[in-house]
Amino acid sequence: MTRRPTFLETHGVPELLAPAGGPAPFNAALAAGADAIYCGLGNDFNARRGADNFDDESFAAACRRAHLAGTRVYVTVNVAVSTAEMPRVLELVRRAWGLGADAFIIQDWGLLSEVRQRWPEIETHVSTQANVQDARGVAWCRDVWGVDRVTLSRELSLEEISRIAEEGVELECFGHGALCFCYSGVCLMSSMNGGRSANRGLCAQPCRLPYELVDERGEVMEIPGVATAGLPERSRGVGGTRLLCPKDYCTVDHLAAMRDAGVGSLKVEGRMKAPDYVLSVVGAYRDALDELSVGEKDARAGAALHRRLKRAFNRDFTDSYLWGRSDNDMMSYERSNNRGEVVGEVTGSRQLEDALVRRGGGNGGRERMRRLTRADVSVRLSAPVEAGDLLEIRPVDDPTQFLTAPAPADAAAGEEIVCRAARAMPTGSVVRVIRSQRALDDAARLADKDVVRRRAVHVRVVARIGRPFAVELACADGAAAARAEGFVVEAARTRVVSGEDLVEHVGRMGGSPFEAVSWEVELDEGCGMGFSAVHKVRAEACARLEEALLAPYAERGAEDAKGQSLRVSSRAQDAKGTSPRAAEVCAFVTTPEAARVALDAGAARVYATADDLARGDWPGGVIPWLDEVCREADHARLDAHVRAGEPCAVGNVSELALAVERGAAPEVRSCVPVHNESCLAALERAGAAGVWLSPELTLEEVCALARAAGVPVGLAVLGRERVMTSEHCVLQALGRCRHDCARCPERARRLSLRDIDGNLLPVRTDVNGRSRIWTARPLDATPQVAELLAAGVSRLLVDGTLMEPEEVAQAVARVADAVAAARDGRRPAKRLPGATSGHLFAGIG
């Protein structure tokens, strides 16, 4: 297949990719100058199921507006899909393609496989949820799947992106917006604590909540630099600190470097954001990219651009990842809500006399009088504000006692304004603009418009006596052209028509989506004509150009094979009659001593990380358990553990690609989620010699997949589940980081995060500075071992990451006993006190 040229190759700057959670933000993105817009069709199969999203009618209309303006539309199907759901998702893809989608953003390898097999003409993009982080992983996506684009993990540096770009695959990179604390696609925090899965588009954003870092005794460890000292006790308990909350990403000052590194598409996050946010942020990046395109830089325009970004929702900004950093500078420990832009401080307040206002009385109810407290708050401005801008006024000594008030009028920096607020505020309180009234008004005007951006066209008008009057329109970007002819031009009987007349009347393009940027007029002397006839020909030319631009999509809809079956055949039938595999008790451990006691207790397979295997005297046969993160710098410590003919558990598609290349026997870890039979089959074809199933599956789903598998299937049945992996070390919040992880004393401690419900979530940082967080309650699925074995789950894992050696021995013995009970027909032991069955009986959303 011939590779299509990338946007970067054809335009010299990255594509500006904008979010749209529904029709109104879609119009805002289009008006702001987005080159492409990503959105969800329906509310079932995309990573922002809480957004308004689109129905078929509104999606088709949005695609039409976008395509006429020269903007592409990408549909997000970036979630894990169950086997039962696969036909519905494929129907959604087919429907969206017929309605005008230009590409699909996909996380699930099974869905990607089905789409590539059924519709090779469809453009596919690998989602950032697929956790691709290096050149080897990108090359695997290209060679095995034939994808057109890969969206890289947000944590990558410019240096890494530049290396990956050498593979020749178009790269989409994160440019602006909210950062997840965890690597995308491997976060189970929301799922394991409430059932709202990020892999299913329902993340509850637990990383924005307050946590306390507690030591082994359960005592809170002091977090320096966070303003809690002096606060009322109630404020400390409620506020806490946002230890998992990053600032928002902002790369607007580094677009040239991103272009030079090979970034093909610059993604703005925000499908849950309001239209005014989309309009402001996308518009700012459009201006910056246009400056980059022409090679000009305007300092005053740059300051205004930054102001637009600050006055849209933000948690302050960071660019740390771009330069290979993951330090405290990237974190918003103090607050997780909108910081806006600081525009001044309170210079004084005057309490007004309380007013009595009437409340109630409607529908025959009793009317009541309510006392309304008010104050005039004086603010000295350090930056301009506009009438209606929403101001946040926050005291320095007790930031929890903030309030908001509208700016009363336009005012410049240095001026003083008086805001009417609910109460007096302390002198020195910080004042911020947290929402721009102008952006709100501009977005509201665009919400219902059919034409929000006009496409540049070259216009040629031909008026030769004795020949048909003609109007030719050609898109400035070369996408299409059209010609319309009308009346025969005659000599003037009264007024002679001038070239200026034709420019004026042909240029009245009214409700069309076109705007003339250049003119060529061929006009005989002495021509005469009625302008209503001219308007008619111009309207016909516009209609024909619209038709030409939309023709590829119309043809696609007509060719849509509606009779094609979207049924996905089950592999379970093929697996019938195969002899069951022997049960293997497995243990994941962290020390040689734990490995030995696990083997002594009956473990058939023992796993350990590459970092742990590098330390100590390990018994023979321990299988490498490779990381869920595999960046270019990780190759040196991970790749040596992938050996021909030997097993290894791979946590990333890059490691899977290497294992297949070297002839190893890769077992795909559960952080590469397998939720459907298509994914199972696709990974087997790609070389997987075993699969560990996701903890997000129900018992029924696990058993169905095990029955369909052609390779050994495993499941963690005892221990705590990892719920987060972050490039940022949580321990840095203590303010003691020495940038020498190997010698960090805090790493050796058994620390936990305490959430707002009092649950303790263990946190550990590895020698590479990455933090991992585990569930508050351990899993114990041993009562279900008999059902698992009967379905074909042959590998039963004890996750002993947080266990002492004696605890590992007890856990392995417990699983071995459950296997024996299943073999002998005995009842298994009851679930351990305080343990959970995970999602085996409570599916994710």
PDB file of N, CA, C and O in Angstrom, residues 55-118:
ATOM      1  N   ASP A  55     -25.077  12.268  17.793  1.00  0.00           N
ATOM      2  CA  ASP A  55     -25.899  11.236  17.179  1.00  0.00           C
ATOM      3  C   ASP A  55     -25.608  11.254  15.683  1.00  0.00           C
ATOM      4  O   ASP A  55     -24.835  12.089  15.184  1.00  0.00           O
ATOM      5  N   ASP A  56     -26.224  10.352  14.927  1.00  0.00           N
ATOM      6  CA  ASP A  56     -25.907  10.246  13.497  1.00  0.00           C
ATOM      7  C   ASP A  56     -26.191  11.544  12.744  1.00  0.00           C
ATOM      8  O   ASP A  56     -25.388  11.987  11.908  1.00  0.00           O
ATOM      9  N   GLU A  57     -27.316  12.171  13.041  1.00  0.00           N
ATOM     10  CA  GLU A  57     -27.702  13.377  12.310  1.00  0.00           C
ATOM     11  C   GLU A  57     -26.734  14.528  12.574  1.00  0.00           C
ATOM     12  O   GLU A  57     -26.258  15.185  11.642  1.00  0.00           O
ATOM     13  N   SER A  58     -26.429  14.769  13.849  1.00  0.00           N
ATOM     14  CA  SER A  58     -25.529  15.877  14.168  1.00  0.00           C
ATOM     15  C   SER A  58     -24.107  15.584  13.706  1.00  0.00           C
ATOM     16  O   SER A  58     -23.369  16.498  13.319  1.00  0.00           O
ATOM     17  N   PHE A  59     -23.716  14.302  13.707  1.00  0.00           N
ATOM     18  CA  PHE A  59     -22.377  13.951  13.238  1.00  0.00           C
ATOM     19  C   PHE A  59     -22.249  14.174  11.734  1.00  0.00           C
ATOM     20  O   PHE A  59     -21.257  14.735  11.258  1.00  0.00           O
ATOM     21  N   ALA A  60     -23.245  13.753  10.972  1.00  0.00           N
ATOM     22  CA  ALA A  60     -23.209  13.950   9.522  1.00  0.00           C
ATOM     23  C   ALA A  60     -23.147  15.437   9.184  1.00  0.00           C
ATOM     24  O   ALA A  60     -22.395  15.856   8.292  1.00  0.00           O
ATOM     25  N   ALA A  61     -23.929  16.237   9.896  1.00  0.00           N
ATOM     26  CA  ALA A  61     -23.928  17.682   9.648  1.00  0.00           C
ATOM     27  C   ALA A  61     -22.569  18.289  10.000  1.00  0.00           C
ATOM     28  O   ALA A  61     -22.053  19.158   9.290  1.00  0.00           O
ATOM     29  N   ALA A  62     -21.979  17.829  11.105  1.00  0.00           N
ATOM     30  CA  ALA A  62     -20.670  18.338  11.516  1.00  0.00           C
ATOM     31  C   ALA A  62     -19.599  17.965  10.492  1.00  0.00           C
ATOM     32  O   ALA A  62     -18.736  18.784  10.152  1.00  0.00           O
ATOM     33  N   CYS A  63     -19.641  16.733  10.005  1.00  0.00           N
ATOM     34  CA  CYS A  63     -18.677  16.301   8.994  1.00  0.00           C
ATOM     35  C   CYS A  63     -18.805  17.158   7.729  1.00  0.00           C
ATOM     36  O   CYS A  63     -17.791  17.553   7.130  1.00  0.00           O
ATOM     37  N   ARG A  64     -20.027  17.437   7.332  1.00  0.00           N
ATOM     38  CA  ARG A  64     -20.239  18.270   6.141  1.00  0.00           C
ATOM     39  C   ARG A  64     -19.616  19.647   6.329  1.00  0.00           C
ATOM     40  O   ARG A  64     -18.898  20.148   5.440  1.00  0.00           O
ATOM     41  N   ARG A  65     -19.879  20.276   7.479  1.00  0.00           N
ATOM     42  CA  ARG A  65     -19.308  21.607   7.730  1.00  0.00           C
ATOM     43  C   ARG A  65     -17.786  21.545   7.720  1.00  0.00           C
ATOM     44  O   ARG A  65     -17.116  22.422   7.173  1.00  0.00           O
ATOM     45  N   ALA A  66     -17.252  20.522   8.347  1.00  0.00           N
ATOM     46  CA  ALA A  66     -15.798  20.399   8.429  1.00  0.00           C
ATOM     47  C   ALA A  66     -15.172  20.188   7.062  1.00  0.00           C
ATOM     48  O   ALA A  66     -14.177  20.833   6.706  1.00  0.00           O
ATOM     49  N   HIS A  67     -15.730  19.290   6.292  1.00  0.00           N
ATOM     50  CA  HIS A  67     -15.133  18.972   4.993  1.00  0.00           C
ATOM     51  C   HIS A  67     -15.214  20.145   4.028  1.00  0.00           C
ATOM     52  O   HIS A  67     -14.299  20.359   3.222  1.00  0.00           O
ATOM     53  N   LEU A  68     -16.279  20.909   4.103  1.00  0.00           N
ATOM     54  CA  LEU A  68     -16.367  22.091   3.253  1.00  0.00           C
ATOM     55  C   LEU A  68     -15.335  23.134   3.661  1.00  0.00           C
ATOM     56  O   LEU A  68     -14.841  23.899   2.825  1.00  0.00           O
ATOM     57  N   ALA A  69     -14.970  23.155   4.949  1.00  0.00           N
ATOM     58  CA  ALA A  69     -13.978  24.116   5.432  1.00  0.00           C
ATOM     59  C   ALA A  69     -12.549  23.601   5.264  1.00  0.00           C
ATOM     60  O   ALA A  69     -11.590  24.339   5.502  1.00  0.00           O
ATOM     61  N   GLY A  70     -12.391  22.332   4.889  1.00  0.00           N
ATOM     62  CA  GLY A  70     -11.057  21.762   4.725  1.00  0.00           C
ATOM     63  C   GLY A  70     -10.517  21.107   5.970  1.00  0.00           C
ATOM     64  O   GLY A  70      -9.300  20.909   6.107  1.00  0.00           O
ATOM     65  N   THR A  71     -11.384  20.731   6.887  1.00  0.00           N
ATOM     66  CA  THR A  71     -10.985  20.114   8.154  1.00  0.00           C
ATOM     67  C   THR A  71     -11.396  18.650   8.171  1.00  0.00           C
ATOM     68  O   THR A  71     -12.487  18.298   7.715  1.00  0.00           O
ATOM     69  N   ARG A  72     -10.542  17.794   8.704  1.00  0.00           N
ATOM     70  CA  ARG A  72     -10.835  16.370   8.783  1.00  0.00           C
ATOM     71  C   ARG A  72     -11.507  16.045  10.120  1.00  0.00           C
ATOM     72  O   ARG A  72     -11.396  16.802  11.091  1.00  0.00           O
ATOM     73  N   VAL A  73     -12.181  14.896  10.173  1.00  0.00           N
ATOM     74  CA  VAL A  73     -12.912  14.484  11.372  1.00  0.00           C
ATOM     75  C   VAL A  73     -12.484  13.066  11.747  1.00  0.00           C
ATOM     76  O   VAL A  73     -12.572  12.137  10.926  1.00  0.00           O
ATOM     77  N   TYR A  74     -12.018  12.910  12.994  1.00  0.00           N
ATOM     78  CA  TYR A  74     -11.587  11.614  13.496  1.00  0.00           C
ATOM     79  C   TYR A  74     -12.551  11.149  14.583  1.00  0.00           C
ATOM     80  O   TYR A  74     -12.905  11.915  15.477  1.00  0.00           O
ATOM     81  N   VAL A  75     -12.953   9.907  14.500  1.00  0.00           N
ATOM     82  CA  VAL A  75     -13.889   9.342  15.477  1.00  0.00           C
ATOM     83  C   VAL A  75     -13.120   8.500  16.487  1.00  0.00           C
ATOM     84  O   VAL A  75     -12.324   7.639  16.121  1.00  0.00           O
ATOM     85  N   THR A  76     -13.378   8.778  17.751  1.00  0.00           N
ATOM     86  CA  THR A  76     -12.711   8.044  18.825  1.00  0.00           C
ATOM     87  C   THR A  76     -13.497   6.773  19.167  1.00  0.00           C
ATOM     88  O   THR A  76     -14.660   6.836  19.528  1.00  0.00           O
ATOM     89  N   VAL A  77     -12.840   5.648  19.021  1.00  0.00           N
ATOM     90  CA  VAL A  77     -13.353   4.380  19.555  1.00  0.00           C
ATOM     91  C   VAL A  77     -12.208   3.805  20.410  1.00  0.00           C
ATOM     92  O   VAL A  77     -11.765   2.676  20.231  1.00  0.00           O
ATOM     93  N   ASN A  78     -11.766   4.656  21.335  1.00  0.00           N
ATOM     94  CA  ASN A  78     -10.536   4.419  22.090  1.00  0.00           C
ATOM     95  C   ASN A  78     -10.811   3.835  23.468  1.00  0.00           C
ATOM     96  O   ASN A  78     -10.416   4.386  24.496  1.00  0.00           O
ATOM     97  N   VAL A  79     -11.518   2.696  23.470  1.00  0.00           N
ATOM     98  CA  VAL A  79     -11.826   1.975  24.701  1.00  0.00           C
ATOM     99  C   VAL A  79     -11.605   0.483  24.477  1.00  0.00           C
ATOM    100  O   VAL A  79     -11.512   0.021  23.334  1.00  0.00           O
ATOM    101  N   ALA A  80     -11.541  -0.254  25.582  1.00  0.00           N
ATOM    102  CA  ALA A  80     -11.524  -1.712  25.498  1.00  0.00           C
ATOM    103  C   ALA A  80     -12.939  -2.199  25.226  1.00  0.00           C
ATOM    104  O   ALA A  80     -13.904  -1.685  25.788  1.00  0.00           O
ATOM    105  N   VAL A  81     -13.059  -3.192  24.357  1.00  0.00           N
ATOM    106  CA  VAL A  81     -14.358  -3.662  23.867  1.00  0.00           C
ATOM    107  C   VAL A  81     -14.528  -5.121  24.252  1.00  0.00           C
ATOM    108  O   VAL A  81     -13.597  -5.927  24.112  1.00  0.00           O
ATOM    109  N   SER A  82     -15.715  -5.489  24.720  1.00  0.00           N
ATOM    110  CA  SER A  82     -15.967  -6.888  25.054  1.00  0.00           C
ATOM    111  C   SER A  82     -16.323  -7.676  23.798  1.00  0.00           C
ATOM    112  O   SER A  82     -16.667  -7.110  22.753  1.00  0.00           O
ATOM    113  N   THR A  83     -16.245  -8.977  23.901  1.00  0.00           N
ATOM    114  CA  THR A  83     -16.602  -9.837  22.764  1.00  0.00           C
ATOM    115  C   THR A  83     -18.040  -9.590  22.332  1.00  0.00           C
ATOM    116  O   THR A  83     -18.328  -9.473  21.124  1.00  0.00           O
ATOM    117  N   ALA A  84     -18.939  -9.487  23.296  1.00  0.00           N
ATOM    118  CA  ALA A  84     -20.357  -9.285  22.968  1.00  0.00           C
ATOM    119  C   ALA A  84     -20.595  -7.960  22.275  1.00  0.00           C
ATOM    120  O   ALA A  84     -21.513  -7.819  21.457  1.00  0.00           O
ATOM    121  N   GLU A  85     -19.773  -6.963  22.593  1.00  0.00           N
ATOM    122  CA  GLU A  85     -19.967  -5.625  22.023  1.00  0.00           C
ATOM    123  C   GLU A  85     -19.370  -5.465  20.633  1.00  0.00           C
ATOM    124  O   GLU A  85     -19.712  -4.520  19.917  1.00  0.00           O
ATOM    125  N   MET A  86     -18.477  -6.355  20.235  1.00  0.00           N
ATOM    126  CA  MET A  86     -17.723  -6.156  19.008  1.00  0.00           C
ATOM    127  C   MET A  86     -18.598  -5.897  17.775  1.00  0.00           C
ATOM    128  O   MET A  86     -18.316  -4.962  16.994  1.00  0.00           O
ATOM    129  N   PRO A  87     -19.682  -6.660  17.536  1.00  0.00           N
ATOM    130  CA  PRO A  87     -20.507  -6.344  16.362  1.00  0.00           C
ATOM    131  C   PRO A  87     -21.090  -4.932  16.404  1.00  0.00           C
ATOM    132  O   PRO A  87     -21.173  -4.260  15.367  1.00  0.00           O
ATOM    133  N   ARG A  88     -21.478  -4.458  17.592  1.00  0.00           N
ATOM    134  CA  ARG A  88     -22.026  -3.102  17.711  1.00  0.00           C
ATOM    135  C   ARG A  88     -20.968  -2.047  17.414  1.00  0.00           C
ATOM    136  O   ARG A  88     -21.247  -1.035  16.775  1.00  0.00           O
ATOM    137  N   VAL A  89     -19.756  -2.287  17.876  1.00  0.00           N
ATOM    138  CA  VAL A  89     -18.685  -1.322  17.619  1.00  0.00           C
ATOM    139  C   VAL A  89     -18.338  -1.299  16.133  1.00  0.00           C
ATOM    140  O   VAL A  89     -18.117  -0.232  15.546  1.00  0.00           O
ATOM    141  N   LEU A  90     -18.290  -2.453  15.511  1.00  0.00           N
ATOM    142  CA  LEU A  90     -18.010  -2.502  14.079  1.00  0.00           C
ATOM    143  C   LEU A  90     -19.118  -1.809  13.288  1.00  0.00           C
ATOM    144  O   LEU A  90     -18.853  -1.132  12.282  1.00  0.00           O
ATOM    145  N   GLU A  91     -20.349  -1.971  13.724  1.00  0.00           N
ATOM    146  CA  GLU A  91     -21.458  -1.264  13.073  1.00  0.00           C
ATOM    147  C   GLU A  91     -21.285   0.236  13.226  1.00  0.00           C
ATOM    148  O   GLU A  91     -21.551   1.005  12.295  1.00  0.00           O
ATOM    149  N   LEU A  92     -20.837   0.688  14.406  1.00  0.00           N
ATOM    150  CA  LEU A  92     -20.595   2.114  14.611  1.00  0.00           C
ATOM    151  C   LEU A  92     -19.506   2.616  13.660  1.00  0.00           C
ATOM    152  O   LEU A  92     -19.634   3.698  13.068  1.00  0.00           O
ATOM    153  N   VAL A  93     -18.437   1.839  13.502  1.00  0.00           N
ATOM    154  CA  VAL A  93     -17.353   2.235  12.595  1.00  0.00           C
ATOM    155  C   VAL A  93     -17.871   2.340  11.162  1.00  0.00           C
ATOM    156  O   VAL A  93     -17.602   3.327  10.460  1.00  0.00           O
ATOM    157  N   ARG A  94     -18.608   1.344  10.740  1.00  0.00           N
ATOM    158  CA  ARG A  94     -19.135   1.367   9.372  1.00  0.00           C
ATOM    159  C   ARG A  94     -20.074   2.545   9.153  1.00  0.00           C
ATOM    160  O   ARG A  94     -20.019   3.234   8.137  1.00  0.00           O
ATOM    161  N   ARG A  95     -20.923   2.799  10.148  1.00  0.00           N
ATOM    162  CA  ARG A  95     -21.875   3.899  10.044  1.00  0.00           C
ATOM    163  C   ARG A  95     -21.154   5.249  10.011  1.00  0.00           C
ATOM    164  O   ARG A  95     -21.454   6.123   9.206  1.00  0.00           O
ATOM    165  N   ALA A  96     -20.184   5.412  10.903  1.00  0.00           N
ATOM    166  CA  ALA A  96     -19.444   6.669  10.955  1.00  0.00           C
ATOM    167  C   ALA A  96     -18.657   6.913   9.675  1.00  0.00           C
ATOM    168  O   ALA A  96     -18.563   8.040   9.184  1.00  0.00           O
ATOM    169  N   TRP A  97     -18.109   5.846   9.110  1.00  0.00           N
ATOM    170  CA  TRP A  97     -17.382   5.959   7.842  1.00  0.00           C
ATOM    171  C   TRP A  97     -18.324   6.433   6.744  1.00  0.00           C
ATOM    172  O   TRP A  97     -17.987   7.333   5.962  1.00  0.00           O
ATOM    173  N   GLY A  98     -19.504   5.862   6.690  1.00  0.00           N
ATOM    174  CA  GLY A  98     -20.478   6.286   5.687  1.00  0.00           C
ATOM    175  C   GLY A  98     -20.970   7.704   5.892  1.00  0.00           C
ATOM    176  O   GLY A  98     -21.319   8.399   4.928  1.00  0.00           O
ATOM    177  N   LEU A  99     -20.981   8.164   7.153  1.00  0.00           N
ATOM    178  CA  LEU A  99     -21.456   9.518   7.447  1.00  0.00           C
ATOM    179  C   LEU A  99     -20.384  10.579   7.233  1.00  0.00           C
ATOM    180  O   LEU A  99     -20.705  11.773   7.248  1.00  0.00           O
ATOM    181  N   GLY A 100     -19.128  10.153   7.070  1.00  0.00           N
ATOM    182  CA  GLY A 100     -18.106  11.140   6.754  1.00  0.00           C
ATOM    183  C   GLY A 100     -16.859  11.137   7.600  1.00  0.00           C
ATOM    184  O   GLY A 100     -16.022  12.035   7.465  1.00  0.00           O
ATOM    185  N   ALA A 101     -16.673  10.163   8.470  1.00  0.00           N
ATOM    186  CA  ALA A 101     -15.442  10.118   9.282  1.00  0.00           C
ATOM    187  C   ALA A 101     -14.226   9.948   8.374  1.00  0.00           C
ATOM    188  O   ALA A 101     -14.266   9.225   7.381  1.00  0.00           O
ATOM    189  N   ASP A 102     -13.141  10.617   8.726  1.00  0.00           N
ATOM    190  CA  ASP A 102     -11.905  10.508   7.950  1.00  0.00           C
ATOM    191  C   ASP A 102     -10.958   9.464   8.522  1.00  0.00           C
ATOM    192  O   ASP A 102     -10.109   8.940   7.801  1.00  0.00           O
ATOM    193  N   ALA A 103     -11.056   9.185   9.815  1.00  0.00           N
ATOM    194  CA  ALA A 103     -10.175   8.205  10.448  1.00  0.00           C
ATOM    195  C   ALA A 103     -10.769   7.805  11.785  1.00  0.00           C
ATOM    196  O   ALA A 103     -11.686   8.466  12.307  1.00  0.00           O
ATOM    197  N   PHE A 104     -10.220   6.728  12.351  1.00  0.00           N
ATOM    198  CA  PHE A 104     -10.695   6.219  13.642  1.00  0.00           C
ATOM    199  C   PHE A 104      -9.498   6.058  14.579  1.00  0.00           C
ATOM    200  O   PHE A 104      -8.449   5.545  14.189  1.00  0.00           O
ATOM    201  N   ILE A 105      -9.692   6.514  15.816  1.00  0.00           N
ATOM    202  CA  ILE A 105      -8.670   6.427  16.850  1.00  0.00           C
ATOM    203  C   ILE A 105      -9.020   5.232  17.731  1.00  0.00           C
ATOM    204  O   ILE A 105     -10.061   5.218  18.384  1.00  0.00           O
ATOM    205  N   ILE A 106      -8.144   4.218  17.755  1.00  0.00           N
ATOM    206  CA  ILE A 106      -8.483   2.916  18.332  1.00  0.00           C
ATOM    207  C   ILE A 106      -7.464   2.516  19.388  1.00  0.00           C
ATOM    208  O   ILE A 106      -6.253   2.625  19.179  1.00  0.00           O
ATOM    209  N   GLN A 107      -7.959   2.025  20.526  1.00  0.00           N
ATOM    210  CA  GLN A 107      -7.114   1.477  21.587  1.00  0.00           C
ATOM    211  C   GLN A 107      -7.017  -0.044  21.505  1.00  0.00           C
ATOM    212  O   GLN A 107      -5.940  -0.607  21.632  1.00  0.00           O
ATOM    213  N   ASP A 108      -8.147  -0.710  21.327  1.00  0.00           N
ATOM    214  CA  ASP A 108      -8.257  -2.162  21.450  1.00  0.00           C
ATOM    215  C   ASP A 108      -7.643  -2.859  20.230  1.00  0.00           C
ATOM    216  O   ASP A 108      -8.062  -2.628  19.086  1.00  0.00           O
ATOM    217  N   TRP A 109      -6.658  -3.727  20.489  1.00  0.00           N
ATOM    218  CA  TRP A 109      -5.988  -4.414  19.370  1.00  0.00           C
ATOM    219  C   TRP A 109      -6.939  -5.348  18.631  1.00  0.00           C
ATOM    220  O   TRP A 109      -6.783  -5.583  17.428  1.00  0.00           O
ATOM    221  N   GLY A 110      -7.948  -5.865  19.330  1.00  0.00           N
ATOM    222  CA  GLY A 110      -8.922  -6.720  18.658  1.00  0.00           C
ATOM    223  C   GLY A 110      -9.781  -5.924  17.689  1.00  0.00           C
ATOM    224  O   GLY A 110     -10.033  -6.353  16.559  1.00  0.00           O
ATOM    225  N   LEU A 111     -10.244  -4.762  18.125  1.00  0.00           N
ATOM    226  CA  LEU A 111     -11.031  -3.899  17.240  1.00  0.00           C
ATOM    227  C   LEU A 111     -10.187  -3.439  16.058  1.00  0.00           C
ATOM    228  O   LEU A 111     -10.652  -3.442  14.911  1.00  0.00           O
ATOM    229  N   LEU A 112      -8.939  -3.061  16.320  1.00  0.00           N
ATOM    230  CA  LEU A 112      -8.064  -2.630  15.224  1.00  0.00           C
ATOM    231  C   LEU A 112      -7.902  -3.753  14.206  1.00  0.00           C
ATOM    232  O   LEU A 112      -7.965  -3.523  12.985  1.00  0.00           O
ATOM    233  N   SER A 113      -7.718  -4.968  14.701  1.00  0.00           N
ATOM    234  CA  SER A 113      -7.570  -6.110  13.800  1.00  0.00           C
ATOM    235  C   SER A 113      -8.807  -6.313  12.935  1.00  0.00           C
ATOM    236  O   SER A 113      -8.711  -6.514  11.720  1.00  0.00           O
ATOM    237  N   GLU A 114      -9.979  -6.242  13.553  1.00  0.00           N
ATOM    238  CA  GLU A 114     -11.229  -6.429  12.805  1.00  0.00           C
ATOM    239  C   GLU A 114     -11.409  -5.339  11.746  1.00  0.00           C
ATOM    240  O   GLU A 114     -11.807  -5.613  10.608  1.00  0.00           O
ATOM    241  N   VAL A 115     -11.138  -4.090  12.115  1.00  0.00           N
ATOM    242  CA  VAL A 115     -11.305  -2.985  11.164  1.00  0.00           C
ATOM    243  C   VAL A 115     -10.326  -3.115  10.017  1.00  0.00           C
ATOM    244  O   VAL A 115     -10.701  -2.947   8.846  1.00  0.00           O
ATOM    245  N   ARG A 116      -9.062  -3.450  10.306  1.00  0.00           N
ATOM    246  CA  ARG A 116      -8.068  -3.564   9.240  1.00  0.00           C
ATOM    247  C   ARG A 116      -8.396  -4.715   8.289  1.00  0.00           C
ATOM    248  O   ARG A 116      -8.186  -4.600   7.081  1.00  0.00           O
ATOM    249  N   GLN A 117      -8.931  -5.810   8.826  1.00  0.00           N
ATOM    250  CA  GLN A 117      -9.261  -6.951   7.972  1.00  0.00           C
ATOM    251  C   GLN A 117     -10.483  -6.675   7.106  1.00  0.00           C
ATOM    252  O   GLN A 117     -10.523  -7.049   5.928  1.00  0.00           O
ATOM    253  N   ARG A 118     -11.492  -6.014   7.670  1.00  0.00           N
ATOM    254  CA  ARG A 118     -12.747  -5.808   6.957  1.00  0.00           C
ATOM    255  C   ARG A 118     -12.692  -4.625   6.001  1.00  0.00           C
ATOM    256  O   ARG A 118     -13.259  -4.674   4.909  1.00  0.00           O
TER     257      ARG A 118
END
